[in-house]
Tab-separated table of C-alpha atoms in Angstrom:
chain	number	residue	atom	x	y	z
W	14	UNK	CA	53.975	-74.726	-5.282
W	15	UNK	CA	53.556	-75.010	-9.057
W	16	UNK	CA	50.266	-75.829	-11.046
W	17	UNK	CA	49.737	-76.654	-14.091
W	18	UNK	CA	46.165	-75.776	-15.384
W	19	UNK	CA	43.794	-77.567	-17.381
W	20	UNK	CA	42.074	-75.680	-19.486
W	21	UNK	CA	39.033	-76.709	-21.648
W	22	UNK	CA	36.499	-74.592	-23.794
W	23	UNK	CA	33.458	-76.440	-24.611
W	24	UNK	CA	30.425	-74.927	-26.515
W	25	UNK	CA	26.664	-75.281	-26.646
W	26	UNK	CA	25.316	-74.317	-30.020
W	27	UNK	CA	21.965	-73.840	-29.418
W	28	UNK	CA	22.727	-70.939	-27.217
W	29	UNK	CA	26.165	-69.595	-28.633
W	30	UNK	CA	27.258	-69.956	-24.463
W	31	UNK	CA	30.859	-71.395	-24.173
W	32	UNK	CA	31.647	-73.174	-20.941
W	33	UNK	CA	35.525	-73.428	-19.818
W	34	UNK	CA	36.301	-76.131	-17.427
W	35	UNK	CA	39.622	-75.423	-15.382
W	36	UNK	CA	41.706	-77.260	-13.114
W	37	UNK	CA	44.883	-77.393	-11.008
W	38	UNK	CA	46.259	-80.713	-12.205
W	39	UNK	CA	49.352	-80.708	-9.900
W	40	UNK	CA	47.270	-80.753	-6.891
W	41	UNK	CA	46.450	-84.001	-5.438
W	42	UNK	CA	42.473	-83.500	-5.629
W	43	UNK	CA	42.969	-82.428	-9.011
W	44	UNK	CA	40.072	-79.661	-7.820
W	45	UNK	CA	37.917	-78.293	-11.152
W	46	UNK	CA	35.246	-75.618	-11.769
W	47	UNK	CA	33.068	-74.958	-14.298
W	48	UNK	CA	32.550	-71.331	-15.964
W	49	UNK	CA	29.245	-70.711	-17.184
W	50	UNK	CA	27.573	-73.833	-17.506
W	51	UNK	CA	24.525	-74.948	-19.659
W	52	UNK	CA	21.726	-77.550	-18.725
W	53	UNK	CA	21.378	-78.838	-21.567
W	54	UNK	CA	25.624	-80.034	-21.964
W	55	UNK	CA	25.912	-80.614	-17.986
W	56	UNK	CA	26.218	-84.167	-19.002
W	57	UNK	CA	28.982	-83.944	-21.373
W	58	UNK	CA	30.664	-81.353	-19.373
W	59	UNK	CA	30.424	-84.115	-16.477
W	60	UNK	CA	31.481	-86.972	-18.332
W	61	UNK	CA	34.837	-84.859	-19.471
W	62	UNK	CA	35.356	-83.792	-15.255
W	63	UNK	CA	35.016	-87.764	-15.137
W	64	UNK	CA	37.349	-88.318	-17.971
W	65	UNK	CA	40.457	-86.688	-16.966
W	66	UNK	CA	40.019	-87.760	-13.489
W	67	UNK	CA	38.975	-84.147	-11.831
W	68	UNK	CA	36.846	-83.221	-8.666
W	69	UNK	CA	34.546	-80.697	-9.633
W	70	UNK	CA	33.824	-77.948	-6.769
W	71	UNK	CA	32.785	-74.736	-8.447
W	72	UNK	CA	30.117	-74.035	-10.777
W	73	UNK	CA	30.342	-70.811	-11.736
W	74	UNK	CA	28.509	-67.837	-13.302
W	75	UNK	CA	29.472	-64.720	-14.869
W	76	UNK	CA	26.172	-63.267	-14.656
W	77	UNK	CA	21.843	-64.269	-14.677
W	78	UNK	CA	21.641	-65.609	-18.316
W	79	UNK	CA	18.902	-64.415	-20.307
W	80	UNK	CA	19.741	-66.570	-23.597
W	81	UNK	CA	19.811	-69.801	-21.562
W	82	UNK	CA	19.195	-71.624	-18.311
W	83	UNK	CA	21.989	-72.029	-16.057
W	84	UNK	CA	23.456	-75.957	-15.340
W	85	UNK	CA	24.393	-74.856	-11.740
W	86	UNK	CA	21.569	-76.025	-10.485
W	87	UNK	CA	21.198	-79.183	-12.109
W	88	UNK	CA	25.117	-80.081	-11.800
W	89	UNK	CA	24.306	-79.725	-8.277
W	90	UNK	CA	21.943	-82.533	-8.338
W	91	UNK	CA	24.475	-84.652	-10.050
W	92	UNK	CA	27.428	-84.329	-7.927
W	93	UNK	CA	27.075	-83.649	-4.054
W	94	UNK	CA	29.495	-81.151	-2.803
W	95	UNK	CA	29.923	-78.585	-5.908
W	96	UNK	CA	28.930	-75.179	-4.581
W	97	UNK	CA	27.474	-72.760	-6.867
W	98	UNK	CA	29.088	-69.021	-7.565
W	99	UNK	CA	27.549	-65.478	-8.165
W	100	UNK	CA	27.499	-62.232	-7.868
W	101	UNK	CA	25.837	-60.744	-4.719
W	102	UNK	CA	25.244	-58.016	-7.012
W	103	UNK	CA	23.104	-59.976	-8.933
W	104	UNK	CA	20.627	-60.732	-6.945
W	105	UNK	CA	20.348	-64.617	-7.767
W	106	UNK	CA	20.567	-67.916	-5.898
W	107	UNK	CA	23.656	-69.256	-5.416
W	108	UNK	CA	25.385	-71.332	-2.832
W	109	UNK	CA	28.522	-68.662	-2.653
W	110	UNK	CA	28.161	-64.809	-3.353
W	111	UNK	CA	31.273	-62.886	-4.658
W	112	UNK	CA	32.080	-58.950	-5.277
W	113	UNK	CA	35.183	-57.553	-6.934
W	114	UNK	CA	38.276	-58.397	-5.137
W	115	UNK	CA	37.430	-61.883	-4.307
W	116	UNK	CA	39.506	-64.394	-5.049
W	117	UNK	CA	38.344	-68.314	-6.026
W	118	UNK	CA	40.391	-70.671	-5.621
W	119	UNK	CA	41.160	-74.465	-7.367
W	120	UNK	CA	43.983	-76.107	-5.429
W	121	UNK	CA	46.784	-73.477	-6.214
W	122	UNK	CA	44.703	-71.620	-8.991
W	123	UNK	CA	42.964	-68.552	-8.363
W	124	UNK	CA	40.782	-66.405	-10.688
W	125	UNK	CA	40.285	-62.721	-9.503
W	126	UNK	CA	36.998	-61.406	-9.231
W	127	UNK	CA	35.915	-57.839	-11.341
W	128	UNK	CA	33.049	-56.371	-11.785
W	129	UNK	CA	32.123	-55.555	-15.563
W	130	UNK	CA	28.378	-54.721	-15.252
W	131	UNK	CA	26.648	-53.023	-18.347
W	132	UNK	CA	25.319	-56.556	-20.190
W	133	UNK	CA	23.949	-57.063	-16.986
W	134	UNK	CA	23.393	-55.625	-13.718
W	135	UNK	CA	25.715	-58.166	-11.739
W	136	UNK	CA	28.119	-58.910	-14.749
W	137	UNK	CA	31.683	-60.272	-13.245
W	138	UNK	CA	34.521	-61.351	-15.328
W	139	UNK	CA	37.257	-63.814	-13.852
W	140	UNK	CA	40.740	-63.464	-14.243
W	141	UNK	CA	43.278	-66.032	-13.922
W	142	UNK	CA	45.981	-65.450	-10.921
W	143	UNK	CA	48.872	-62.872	-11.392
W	144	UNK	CA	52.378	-64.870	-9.747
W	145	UNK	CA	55.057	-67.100	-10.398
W	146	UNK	CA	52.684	-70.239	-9.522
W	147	UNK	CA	50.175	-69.029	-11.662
W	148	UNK	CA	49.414	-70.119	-15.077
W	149	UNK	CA	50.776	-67.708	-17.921
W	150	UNK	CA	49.245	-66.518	-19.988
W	151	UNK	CA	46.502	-64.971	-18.258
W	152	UNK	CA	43.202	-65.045	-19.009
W	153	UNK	CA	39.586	-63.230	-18.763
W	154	UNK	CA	36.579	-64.772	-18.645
W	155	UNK	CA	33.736	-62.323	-19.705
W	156	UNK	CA	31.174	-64.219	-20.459
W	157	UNK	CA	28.753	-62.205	-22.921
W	158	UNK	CA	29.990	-58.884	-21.583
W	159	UNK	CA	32.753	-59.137	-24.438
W	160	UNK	CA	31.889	-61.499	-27.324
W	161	UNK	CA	34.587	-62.380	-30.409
W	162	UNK	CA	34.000	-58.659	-32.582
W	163	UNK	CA	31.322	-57.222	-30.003
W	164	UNK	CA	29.941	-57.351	-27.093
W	165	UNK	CA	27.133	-58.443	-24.975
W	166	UNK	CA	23.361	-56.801	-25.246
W	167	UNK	CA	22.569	-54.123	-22.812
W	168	UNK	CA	18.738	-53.885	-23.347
W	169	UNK	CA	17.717	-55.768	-20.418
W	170	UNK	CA	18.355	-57.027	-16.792
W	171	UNK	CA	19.743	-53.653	-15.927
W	172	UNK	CA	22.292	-53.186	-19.116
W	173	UNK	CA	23.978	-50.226	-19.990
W	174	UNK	CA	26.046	-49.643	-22.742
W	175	UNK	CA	28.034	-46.539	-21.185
W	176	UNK	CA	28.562	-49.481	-17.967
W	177	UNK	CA	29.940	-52.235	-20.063
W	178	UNK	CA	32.378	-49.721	-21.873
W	179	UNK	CA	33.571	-48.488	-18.898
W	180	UNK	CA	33.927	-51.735	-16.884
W	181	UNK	CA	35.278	-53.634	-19.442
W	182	UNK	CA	38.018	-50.919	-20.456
W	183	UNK	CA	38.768	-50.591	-16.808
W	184	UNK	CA	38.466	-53.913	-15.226
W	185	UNK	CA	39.110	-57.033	-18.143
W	186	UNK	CA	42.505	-55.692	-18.907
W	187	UNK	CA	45.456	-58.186	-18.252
């Protein structure tokens, strides 16, 4: 079946954190999730979900944020039914743990699960489906494990700069 994928960056500037909301518009519960999320634009991010008619059912993270506090939580208080997404390797609360290999799905939409760990200990990045049905061009979403000219920090939460360079060279390719 085809898809047709709605993509939308949004950014918090207090923080520097971009948020991408995604959905499969084709399918008929027009399902959505939300990358990286920040409590203090879960309302905006909402109203847009609201606005082009979506039902959000991910809320996802790429890793534990240091620079800011994750809207999982909170978007769970505002809309029953969303599940929350981390890595198991990192050790945090979530609703739904997933390692490399996994696969999440939005209606016909998939992002692949990696493992990029050197910002952080449980660092994942998500990859948009490979396939006929899946939206081209691909994409990687890194969070702060790759930043526009750099990369993320690897001075705390169980960084390593050796870790990042390898797992990013290895596993964000697409």
């Amino acid at each position: 079946m085809p898809c047709k994928l709605i993509f939308r960056q949004l950014f918090e500037k207090e923080s520097s954190t971009y948020t991408y909301l995604l959905a499969d518009s084709l399918h008929p519960d027009k399902p959505a999730l939300l990358i990286d999320p920040v409590d203090r634009t879960v309302d905006r991010d909402l109203a847009l979900v609201k606005e082009l008619g979506l039902k959000l059912i991910y809320a996802i993270n790429t890793h534990v944020h240091a620079d800011h506090v994750t809207g999982s939580g909170l978007i769970k208080t505002k809309v029953p039914g969303v599940k929350s997404i981390i890595s198991k390797a990192s050790n945090a609360k979530a609703d739904l743990f997933v390692e490399p290999g996994d696969k999440i799905y939005i209606g016909d939409i998939y992002l692949e699960v990696r493992a990029t760990p050197g910002h952080t200990l449980g660092c994942l990045t998500y990859v948009t489906g490979d396939g006929v049905n899946q939206p081209q061009p691909r994409m990687a979403f890194t969070g702060d494990a790759l930043l526009i000219r750099g990369c993320g920090r690897t001075d705390f939460q169980g960084g390593s700069s050796d870790k990042l360079y390898d797992s990013v060279h290895s596993q964000a390719r697409i």
